[in-house]
Amino acid sequence: MGYQMADQKQIKLLVKEAELYRTQGLLEESKEKYLKVLQLIRENRQFQNNKKAISVIKGKIRGLEKDLAEIDRETEAPELSGNLQDLIKNLFSFSQDKDAAEIEGAEALAKFGQYERALTEFNRLLKKGVFPLIAAKNILRSHLALSSPDAAINQFREWLSGDLLSRQQLRNIRSFLEYVLRKKGVRATLPEVARESSQKSEDMESEGSFLDICSIRLRLVNGPCKGSVKELEVTFQSGHVISLIISAKDEDLLESFVPGIRLKGVHFFSSIAVFRADATISEYTRIKTGPRRGDYVLSITIERSDRLDIL
Amino acid sequence: MANFNLKDRVIECKIVYYGPGRGGKTTNLQYIFKAFKKQTMGEMVSINTKGDRTLFFDFLPLGLGKIRGCEVKIQLFTVPGQVKYSSTRKMVLKGVDGVVFVADSLQVRRKENLLSLRDLQQNLAEQNNSIFKIPLVLQYNKRDLARESIPLMPVELMERELNGKLKVPSFPASALKGTGVRATLQECLKLTLQHLHRELKWAR
């Protein structure tokens, strides 16, 4: 009798706990408590024939399982209002540099699943010539996220016939698209990017033998940021020489780069592989015209040694 | 990193409420929105799922007025606590200046607290930040449930498990009732502004 009273008290407490967890949205925890209640009822001679109680508890568990399944299904981000999209764009663009901030804002929209709006933003930035490589790749990513590989492929074809992107950039984008399509299990034959006929054959060879690099990660060995790790986007590549644009406002970073400095163990990210190699800062020039006037172009030469590690 | 406009003497910083799902981060902000009416600079924005779980973030802008000759603006954010929203948490954490970690006092959420704190540590490290260096305050939420005989972890245990190494200020709280919410925020603001003053020398 004493045991039964204790069980009754415990059941009451467990039900109270389970209900509280349910109201707090802790559905797994709630279900666990209800299962324990069910077990106690079944083990207790006084309650085991109480079909009504068993049925009520079972109903609670079914309800919780339904809610849990619904949460699991919630994978797609809802389309937000224009105001909320603007808020996201503004809250998640951090750079002082206007162009970089615009790219960050558009990337934030894509990361929060607002692909349609992100597409509009990236297309606008591409037309303005703001970080064309980054904008173009994000356009393709957004098309793919919207489950339209055909739209991504058509977009690439459109760029091929236009003059928004250089051939070098198109080649980079082509290998990127090829990679992401393959990752998605989409088989597609992408049109080739025609080679520039006026280039020296020597240059062509060296360019062809190098992967198209999208970004690099390096540890700074000089200046006020010495020791910190930076990731930088590659804006142009010619063979084993890559170029990056550094904003004039990023003074600390600018001070870190001096021509001739050797950078050890730089990570180079391409669309198909990541590799590590040493590199040398070969040139550092100020942009005199165009939208990035005043900023700096940093050229880095990748050392073509045998110590190139594919990660 | 905080935005400091030297010319207009305005400093804008970002505080993120972090912690396991359903631990009371949004409730904290809701209380602040009501209790700090004078300081709020706009509506509180919440982007939730159908089940009222935070999907992306909550956002609340505050204006603290002039502090030592500088206009201080604060952006309060919450992250989605559910494990599956990892990339969103990383995104919201970008450029953070101070963190309030809202731990759930319920015994059944013990593991989730530890996992979330580790997640915070990793995400900060990815941004070249450190959980040991960033202004951080812990809040042990839902203490009011002790009165309803719901099994809670003793504060001492939470202190040992979550704050043993960090040794940062911590506050027992009930975000639903508002207990401890103000003290938590004030301490985090104090630490954040002191930290930013050391970095940016914004105060006169």
Coordinates of C-alpha atoms in Angstrom, one line a residue:
Chain A
M1 CA 0.0 0.0 0.0
G2 CA 2.9 2.3 1.0
Y3 CA 4.7 1.5 -2.3
Q4 CA 1.5 2.3 -4.2
M5 CA 1.1 5.7 -2.5
A6 CA 4.8 6.5 -3.3
D7 CA 4.2 5.5 -7.0
Q8 CA 1.1 7.6 -7.2
K9 CA 3.1 10.6 -5.9
Q10 CA 5.9 9.9 -8.3
I11 CA 3.5 9.7 -11.2
K12 CA 2.0 13.0 -10.3
L13 CA 5.4 14.6 -10.1
L14 CA 6.5 13.1 -13.4
V15 CA 3.3 14.3 -15.1
K16 CA 3.8 17.8 -13.8
E17 CA 7.4 17.7 -15.0
A18 CA 6.4 16.4 -18.4
E19 CA 3.7 19.0 -18.8
L20 CA 6.1 21.8 -17.9
Y21 CA 8.7 20.6 -20.3
R22 CA 6.0 20.4 -23.0
T23 CA 4.9 24.0 -22.4
Q24 CA 8.6 25.1 -22.5
G25 CA 9.1 23.4 -25.9
L26 CA 11.4 20.8 -24.4
L27 CA 9.6 18.0 -26.3
E28 CA 12.2 15.2 -26.1
E29 CA 12.4 15.7 -22.3
S30 CA 8.7 15.8 -22.0
K31 CA 8.3 12.6 -24.0
E32 CA 10.9 10.9 -21.9
K33 CA 9.0 11.7 -18.7
Y34 CA 5.7 10.6 -20.2
L35 CA 7.3 7.3 -21.2
K36 CA 8.5 6.9 -17.6
V37 CA 4.9 7.6 -16.4
L38 CA 3.6 4.9 -18.7
Q39 CA 6.2 2.4 -17.4
L40 CA 5.2 3.1 -13.8
I41 CA 1.6 2.7 -14.5
R42 CA 2.1 -0.6 -16.2
E43 CA 4.3 -1.8 -13.3
N44 CA 1.8 -0.8 -10.7
R45 CA -1.0 -3.2 -9.9
Q46 CA -3.3 -0.5 -8.7
F47 CA -3.1 1.5 -12.0
Q48 CA -2.2 -1.1 -14.6
N49 CA -5.8 -1.7 -15.5
N50 CA -6.6 2.0 -15.7
K51 CA -7.1 2.1 -19.4
K52 CA -8.2 5.7 -19.4
A53 CA -5.0 6.9 -17.8
I54 CA -2.9 4.8 -20.2
S55 CA -4.7 6.1 -23.2
V56 CA -4.3 9.7 -22.1
I57 CA -0.6 9.3 -21.6
K58 CA -0.2 7.5 -24.9
G59 CA -2.1 10.3 -26.6
K60 CA 0.3 12.9 -25.0
I61 CA 3.3 10.9 -26.3
R62 CA 1.8 10.7 -29.8
G63 CA 1.2 14.4 -29.8
L64 CA 4.8 15.1 -28.8
E65 CA 6.1 12.7 -31.5
K66 CA 4.0 14.6 -34.0
D67 CA 5.4 17.9 -32.9
L68 CA 9.0 16.6 -32.9
A69 CA 8.6 15.3 -36.5
E70 CA 7.2 18.7 -37.5
I71 CA 10.3 20.4 -36.1
D72 CA 12.6 18.0 -38.0
R73 CA 10.8 18.8 -41.2
E74 CA 11.3 22.5 -40.8
T75 CA 14.3 22.8 -43.0
E76 CA 13.5 25.6 -45.4
A77 CA 13.9 29.2 -44.4
P78 CA 10.7 31.2 -44.9
E79 CA 10.7 34.1 -47.4
L80 CA 10.9 37.2 -45.2
S81 CA 9.4 40.6 -45.8
G82 CA 11.4 43.2 -47.6
N83 CA 11.9 45.1 -44.4
L84 CA 13.4 42.1 -42.6
Q85 CA 15.6 41.4 -45.6
D86 CA 16.9 45.0 -45.5
L87 CA 17.5 44.6 -41.8
I88 CA 19.5 41.4 -42.3
K89 CA 21.5 43.2 -45.1
N90 CA 22.3 46.1 -42.8
L91 CA 23.0 44.1 -39.6
F92 CA 25.4 41.7 -41.2
S93 CA 27.6 44.0 -43.3
F94 CA 30.6 44.9 -41.2
S95 CA 33.3 46.3 -43.5
Q96 CA 34.1 50.0 -43.6
D97 CA 34.7 49.6 -47.3
K98 CA 31.3 50.2 -49.1
D99 CA 31.8 47.5 -51.8
A100 CA 32.9 44.9 -49.3
A101 CA 30.0 45.8 -47.1
E102 CA 27.6 45.4 -50.0
I103 CA 28.9 41.9 -50.7
E104 CA 28.7 40.9 -47.0
G105 CA 25.1 42.1 -46.9
A106 CA 24.2 40.0 -50.0
E107 CA 26.0 37.0 -48.6
A108 CA 24.1 37.4 -45.4
L109 CA 20.8 37.3 -47.3
A110 CA 21.9 34.0 -48.9
K111 CA 23.1 32.5 -45.6
F112 CA 19.7 33.3 -44.1
G113 CA 18.0 31.5 -47.0
Q114 CA 16.7 34.7 -48.8
Y115 CA 18.0 33.4 -52.1
E116 CA 15.7 35.4 -54.5
R117 CA 16.7 38.7 -52.9
A118 CA 20.4 37.6 -52.7
L119 CA 20.2 36.9 -56.5
T120 CA 18.9 40.4 -57.1
E121 CA 21.7 41.9 -55.0
F122 CA 24.6 39.8 -56.5
N123 CA 23.4 40.5 -60.0
R124 CA 23.3 44.3 -59.2
L125 CA 26.8 44.1 -57.8
L126 CA 28.2 42.1 -60.7
K127 CA 26.9 44.6 -63.1
K128 CA 28.6 47.3 -61.1
G129 CA 31.8 45.4 -61.2
V130 CA 32.0 44.9 -57.4
F131 CA 34.0 41.8 -56.6
P132 CA 32.8 40.1 -59.8
L133 CA 34.2 36.7 -59.0
I134 CA 32.6 36.5 -55.6
A135 CA 29.3 37.9 -56.9
A136 CA 29.2 35.5 -59.8
K137 CA 29.9 32.4 -57.6
N138 CA 27.2 33.5 -55.2
I139 CA 24.7 33.9 -58.1
L140 CA 25.4 30.3 -59.0
R141 CA 25.2 29.1 -55.4
S142 CA 21.9 30.9 -55.0
H143 CA 20.5 29.3 -58.2
L144 CA 21.6 25.9 -56.9
A145 CA 20.1 26.5 -53.5
L146 CA 16.8 27.3 -55.2
S147 CA 17.1 23.8 -56.7
S148 CA 17.6 25.1 -60.2
P149 CA 20.9 23.7 -61.7
D150 CA 19.6 24.5 -65.1
A151 CA 19.3 28.2 -64.2
A152 CA 22.9 28.1 -62.9
I153 CA 24.1 26.5 -66.2
N154 CA 22.1 29.0 -68.3
Q155 CA 23.5 31.8 -66.3
F156 CA 27.1 30.6 -67.0
R157 CA 26.3 30.3 -70.7
E158 CA 25.0 33.9 -70.6
W159 CA 28.2 35.1 -69.0
L160 CA 30.2 33.3 -71.6
S161 CA 28.6 35.3 -74.4
G162 CA 28.8 38.6 -72.6
D163 CA 31.6 40.8 -71.4
L164 CA 30.9 41.1 -67.7
L165 CA 33.7 38.7 -66.7
S166 CA 37.2 38.1 -68.1
R167 CA 38.1 34.8 -69.5
Q168 CA 40.3 34.0 -66.5
Q169 CA 37.4 34.7 -64.3
L170 CA 35.1 32.6 -66.5
R171 CA 37.5 29.7 -66.3
N172 CA 37.6 30.0 -62.5
I173 CA 33.8 30.1 -62.4
R174 CA 33.5 27.1 -64.8
S175 CA 35.6 24.9 -62.5
F176 CA 33.7 26.1 -59.5
L177 CA 30.3 25.3 -61.2
E178 CA 31.6 22.0 -62.4
Y179 CA 32.6 21.1 -58.8
V180 CA 29.4 22.2 -57.2
L181 CA 27.2 20.5 -59.7
R182 CA 29.2 17.3 -59.2
K183 CA 28.8 17.6 -55.5
K184 CA 25.0 17.8 -56.0
G185 CA 25.1 14.8 -58.3
V186 CA 24.2 16.7 -61.4
R187 CA 25.9 15.6 -64.6
A188 CA 26.3 18.4 -67.0
T189 CA 28.7 19.3 -69.8
L190 CA 29.6 22.9 -69.4
P191 CA 30.8 24.9 -72.4
E192 CA 34.5 25.6 -72.5
V193 CA 35.9 29.0 -72.1
A194 CA 37.8 30.0 -75.2
R195 CA 41.5 30.8 -74.7
E196 CA 42.9 34.2 -75.4
S197 CA 44.8 34.0 -78.6
S198 CA 47.2 36.9 -78.0
Q199 CA 48.8 35.5 -74.8
K200 CA 52.3 34.1 -75.0
S201 CA 52.3 30.3 -75.2
E202 CA 54.6 30.2 -72.2
D203 CA 52.1 32.0 -70.0
M204 CA 49.4 29.8 -71.2
E205 CA 51.3 26.7 -70.2
S206 CA 52.0 28.0 -66.7
E207 CA 48.4 29.1 -66.2
G208 CA 47.1 25.8 -67.3
S209 CA 49.2 23.9 -64.9
F210 CA 47.8 25.7 -61.9
L211 CA 44.5 25.3 -60.2
D212 CA 42.2 28.3 -60.2
I213 CA 42.5 29.7 -56.7
C214 CA 39.5 31.4 -55.1
S215 CA 40.9 32.4 -51.7
I216 CA 43.9 32.0 -49.4
R217 CA 44.5 31.7 -45.7
L218 CA 47.8 32.9 -44.3
R219 CA 49.4 33.7 -41.0
L220 CA 50.8 37.3 -41.0
V221 CA 54.5 37.4 -40.3
N222 CA 54.9 41.2 -40.2
G223 CA 53.2 44.4 -39.0
P224 CA 50.7 45.1 -36.2
C225 CA 48.6 42.0 -37.0
K226 CA 51.6 39.7 -36.8
G227 CA 50.7 36.2 -35.8
S228 CA 47.0 36.5 -36.7
V229 CA 45.4 34.4 -39.4
K230 CA 43.6 36.1 -42.3
E231 CA 41.5 34.8 -45.2
L232 CA 41.6 36.8 -48.3
E233 CA 39.7 36.5 -51.6
V234 CA 41.7 36.2 -54.8
T235 CA 40.5 38.7 -57.4
F236 CA 42.8 37.7 -60.3
Q237 CA 45.2 34.9 -61.2
S238 CA 47.7 34.4 -63.8
G239 CA 49.3 31.1 -63.5
H240 CA 51.2 30.9 -60.2
V241 CA 50.8 34.6 -59.5
I242 CA 47.6 35.6 -57.7
S243 CA 46.4 39.1 -56.9
L244 CA 44.3 40.3 -54.0
I245 CA 42.8 43.7 -53.4
I246 CA 43.4 45.2 -49.9
S247 CA 41.3 48.2 -48.9
A248 CA 43.2 51.4 -48.2
K249 CA 41.3 51.6 -44.9
D250 CA 42.7 48.3 -43.7
E251 CA 45.9 50.0 -42.6
D252 CA 47.0 47.2 -40.2
L253 CA 46.8 44.6 -42.9
L254 CA 48.5 46.9 -45.4
E255 CA 51.5 47.2 -43.0
S256 CA 51.8 43.5 -42.9
F257 CA 52.8 43.1 -46.5
V258 CA 56.2 44.1 -47.7
P259 CA 57.4 43.0 -51.2
G260 CA 60.0 40.2 -50.8
I261 CA 58.5 38.8 -47.7
R262 CA 58.2 35.0 -47.7
L263 CA 55.0 33.5 -46.5
K264 CA 55.2 30.0 -45.2
G265 CA 52.5 27.4 -45.4
V266 CA 49.8 29.5 -47.1
H267 CA 46.6 27.6 -47.7
F268 CA 45.3 28.0 -51.2
F269 CA 41.6 27.2 -51.8
S270 CA 40.4 26.3 -55.2
S271 CA 37.0 24.9 -56.1
I272 CA 38.3 21.4 -56.4
A273 CA 41.1 21.2 -53.8
V274 CA 42.9 22.9 -51.0
F275 CA 46.7 22.9 -51.1
R276 CA 49.4 24.4 -49.0
A277 CA 52.6 26.0 -50.3
D278 CA 55.1 28.7 -49.5
A279 CA 54.7 32.0 -51.4
T280 CA 56.4 35.4 -51.8
I281 CA 54.9 38.8 -51.9
S282 CA 56.1 40.0 -55.3
E283 CA 54.4 43.3 -55.9
Y284 CA 52.3 45.9 -54.1
T285 CA 50.7 48.6 -56.1
R286 CA 48.1 51.3 -55.5
I287 CA 45.0 51.3 -57.8
K288 CA 44.9 54.7 -59.6
T289 CA 41.6 54.4 -61.5
G290 CA 38.2 52.7 -61.3
P291 CA 35.8 52.0 -58.4
R292 CA 38.6 50.6 -56.2
R293 CA 40.8 53.7 -56.7
G294 CA 43.1 54.2 -53.7
D295 CA 43.1 50.6 -52.6
Y296 CA 46.0 48.3 -53.1
V297 CA 46.7 45.3 -55.4
L298 CA 48.9 42.7 -53.7
S299 CA 50.6 40.1 -56.0
I300 CA 51.7 36.9 -54.5
T301 CA 53.9 34.3 -56.3
I302 CA 53.2 30.7 -55.3
E303 CA 56.4 28.8 -55.2
R304 CA 56.3 25.9 -57.5
S305 CA 58.2 23.5 -55.4
D306 CA 57.7 19.7 -55.0
R307 CA 56.6 20.4 -51.4
L308 CA 53.1 21.3 -52.6
D309 CA 50.7 19.4 -50.3
I310 CA 47.2 18.5 -51.3
L311 CA 45.2 18.6 -48.1
Chain B
M1 CA 34.0 44.5 -33.4
A2 CA 32.3 47.7 -32.2
N3 CA 31.9 50.5 -34.6
F4 CA 33.4 53.7 -33.2
N5 CA 32.6 57.0 -35.0
L6 CA 35.3 59.3 -33.8
K7 CA 34.0 62.4 -35.4
D8 CA 30.4 62.2 -34.0
R9 CA 31.7 60.3 -30.9
V10 CA 29.2 57.4 -31.2
I11 CA 30.1 53.9 -30.3
E12 CA 27.9 51.0 -31.4
C13 CA 28.5 47.5 -30.0
K14 CA 27.0 44.1 -30.2
I15 CA 26.0 41.8 -27.4
V16 CA 24.8 38.3 -28.2
Y17 CA 22.7 36.1 -25.9
Y18 CA 24.0 32.6 -26.4
G19 CA 22.9 29.3 -24.9
P20 CA 21.0 26.0 -25.4
G21 CA 17.6 26.0 -27.2
R22 CA 14.6 26.9 -25.1
G23 CA 16.8 28.2 -22.3
G24 CA 15.3 31.7 -22.2
K25 CA 17.4 33.9 -24.4
T26 CA 14.4 35.4 -26.2
T27 CA 12.6 35.8 -22.9
N28 CA 15.5 37.8 -21.6
L29 CA 15.2 40.2 -24.6
Q30 CA 11.4 40.4 -24.3
Y31 CA 11.8 41.4 -20.7
I32 CA 14.5 44.0 -21.6
F33 CA 12.2 45.4 -24.3
K34 CA 9.5 46.0 -21.7
A35 CA 11.7 47.1 -18.8
F36 CA 14.1 49.3 -20.7
K37 CA 11.4 51.2 -22.7
K38 CA 13.2 54.5 -22.4
Q39 CA 16.4 53.0 -23.9
T40 CA 14.9 51.0 -26.7
M41 CA 15.6 52.6 -30.1
G42 CA 13.1 50.5 -32.1
E43 CA 10.9 47.5 -32.1
M44 CA 12.2 44.1 -31.0
V45 CA 12.5 41.9 -34.1
S46 CA 12.1 38.1 -33.8
I47 CA 12.3 35.7 -36.6
N48 CA 10.8 32.5 -35.3
T49 CA 9.6 29.1 -36.6
K50 CA 5.9 28.1 -36.3
G51 CA 6.7 26.5 -32.9
D52 CA 7.9 29.9 -31.6
R53 CA 11.5 28.7 -31.7
T54 CA 14.1 31.3 -32.8
L55 CA 14.9 30.5 -36.4
F56 CA 17.5 33.2 -37.2
F57 CA 17.8 35.7 -34.4
D58 CA 16.1 38.2 -32.2
F59 CA 17.3 41.8 -32.4
L60 CA 16.8 44.7 -30.1
P61 CA 18.5 48.1 -30.5
L62 CA 19.2 50.1 -27.3
G63 CA 20.5 53.6 -26.8
L64 CA 22.2 54.2 -23.5
G65 CA 22.7 57.9 -24.0
K66 CA 26.0 59.6 -23.3
I67 CA 28.6 57.8 -21.3
R68 CA 31.8 59.7 -20.7
G69 CA 31.3 62.0 -23.6
C70 CA 30.3 59.3 -26.1
E71 CA 26.9 58.3 -27.4
V72 CA 26.6 54.5 -26.7
K73 CA 24.4 52.4 -28.9
I74 CA 23.9 48.7 -28.2
Q75 CA 22.6 45.9 -30.5
L76 CA 21.3 43.0 -28.6
F77 CA 21.0 39.7 -30.4
T78 CA 20.0 36.1 -29.6
V79 CA 21.1 33.1 -31.5
P80 CA 18.9 30.1 -32.3
G81 CA 19.8 27.5 -29.7
Q82 CA 18.8 24.3 -31.6
V83 CA 21.9 22.3 -32.7
K84 CA 20.9 22.2 -36.3
Y85 CA 21.2 26.0 -36.7
S86 CA 25.0 26.0 -36.3
S87 CA 25.8 28.2 -39.3
T88 CA 23.2 30.8 -38.3
R89 CA 24.8 31.0 -34.8
K90 CA 28.2 31.6 -36.4
M91 CA 26.7 34.3 -38.6
V92 CA 25.0 36.1 -35.7
L93 CA 28.2 35.9 -33.6
K94 CA 30.2 37.8 -36.2
G95 CA 31.6 41.0 -34.8
V96 CA 30.4 40.3 -31.3
D97 CA 31.7 42.5 -28.5
G98 CA 30.1 40.8 -25.4
V99 CA 28.3 37.6 -24.7
V100 CA 25.6 36.6 -22.2
F101 CA 25.4 32.9 -21.9
V102 CA 22.0 31.8 -20.7
A103 CA 22.2 28.4 -19.1
D104 CA 19.1 26.4 -18.4
S105 CA 18.9 25.4 -14.7
L106 CA 16.7 22.4 -15.4
Q107 CA 18.4 19.2 -14.5
V108 CA 17.3 17.6 -17.8
R109 CA 19.3 20.3 -19.7
R110 CA 22.6 19.7 -18.0
K111 CA 24.3 18.2 -21.1
E112 CA 22.9 20.8 -23.4
N113 CA 24.4 23.6 -21.4
L114 CA 27.8 22.1 -21.7
L115 CA 27.5 21.4 -25.4
S116 CA 26.3 25.0 -26.1
L117 CA 29.2 26.5 -24.1
R118 CA 31.6 24.4 -26.0
D119 CA 29.9 25.5 -29.3
L120 CA 30.4 29.1 -28.2
Q121 CA 34.0 28.5 -27.5
Q122 CA 34.6 26.9 -30.9
N123 CA 32.7 29.6 -32.8
L124 CA 34.6 32.3 -31.1
A125 CA 37.9 30.6 -31.8
E126 CA 36.9 30.4 -35.5
Q127 CA 36.6 34.2 -35.4
N128 CA 40.0 34.6 -33.8
N129 CA 38.4 35.3 -30.6
S130 CA 38.6 33.5 -27.2
I131 CA 36.0 32.6 -24.7
F132 CA 38.5 33.5 -22.0
K133 CA 39.1 37.0 -23.4
I134 CA 35.7 38.2 -24.6
P135 CA 33.5 40.0 -22.1
L136 CA 31.2 37.2 -20.9
V137 CA 28.5 36.8 -18.2
L138 CA 26.7 33.6 -17.3
Q139 CA 23.1 33.5 -16.3
Y140 CA 21.5 30.5 -14.6
N141 CA 17.9 30.9 -15.8
K142 CA 14.6 29.4 -14.7
R143 CA 15.5 29.5 -10.9
D144 CA 11.8 30.2 -10.2
L145 CA 10.9 26.6 -11.1
A146 CA 12.4 25.3 -7.9
R147 CA 9.3 26.5 -6.2
E148 CA 7.2 24.2 -8.4
S149 CA 9.2 21.1 -7.4
I150 CA 10.8 20.8 -10.8
P151 CA 14.3 19.3 -10.5
L152 CA 16.9 22.0 -11.0
M153 CA 20.7 21.9 -10.8
P154 CA 22.0 23.7 -7.7
V155 CA 23.7 27.0 -8.6
E156 CA 27.0 25.6 -7.1
L157 CA 27.0 22.7 -9.5
M158 CA 26.3 25.0 -12.5
E159 CA 29.1 27.3 -11.3
R160 CA 31.5 24.4 -11.1
E161 CA 30.6 22.9 -14.4
L162 CA 30.2 26.0 -16.5
N163 CA 32.2 28.6 -14.7
G164 CA 35.0 26.6 -13.1
K165 CA 37.5 27.6 -15.7
L166 CA 36.0 30.8 -17.0
K167 CA 35.5 32.5 -13.6
V168 CA 33.3 35.2 -15.1
P169 CA 30.4 37.0 -13.3
S170 CA 27.3 34.9 -13.0
F171 CA 23.7 35.5 -12.0
P172 CA 20.8 33.3 -11.0
A173 CA 17.7 34.5 -12.9
S174 CA 14.2 34.0 -14.0
A175 CA 13.8 35.7 -17.3
L176 CA 10.1 35.0 -17.3
K177 CA 9.7 37.0 -14.1
G178 CA 12.5 39.4 -14.8
T179 CA 14.6 38.4 -11.9
G180 CA 18.3 38.8 -12.6
V181 CA 17.8 40.0 -16.2
R182 CA 18.7 43.6 -15.5
A183 CA 21.8 42.7 -13.4
T184 CA 23.0 40.3 -16.1
L185 CA 22.7 42.8 -18.9
Q186 CA 24.2 45.6 -16.8
E187 CA 27.2 43.5 -15.9
C188 CA 27.8 42.5 -19.5
L189 CA 27.5 46.1 -20.7
K190 CA 29.9 47.2 -18.0
L191 CA 32.5 44.5 -19.0
T192 CA 32.0 45.2 -22.7
L193 CA 32.4 48.9 -22.5
Q194 CA 35.5 48.6 -20.3
H195 CA 37.0 46.1 -22.7
L196 CA 36.2 48.4 -25.7
H197 CA 37.7 51.4 -23.9
R198 CA 40.9 49.4 -23.5
E199 CA 40.8 48.6 -27.2
L200 CA 39.5 51.9 -28.7
K201 CA 40.0 54.5 -26.0
W202 CA 36.5 55.8 -26.8
A203 CA 35.8 57.4 -23.4
R204 CA 36.9 60.9 -22.4

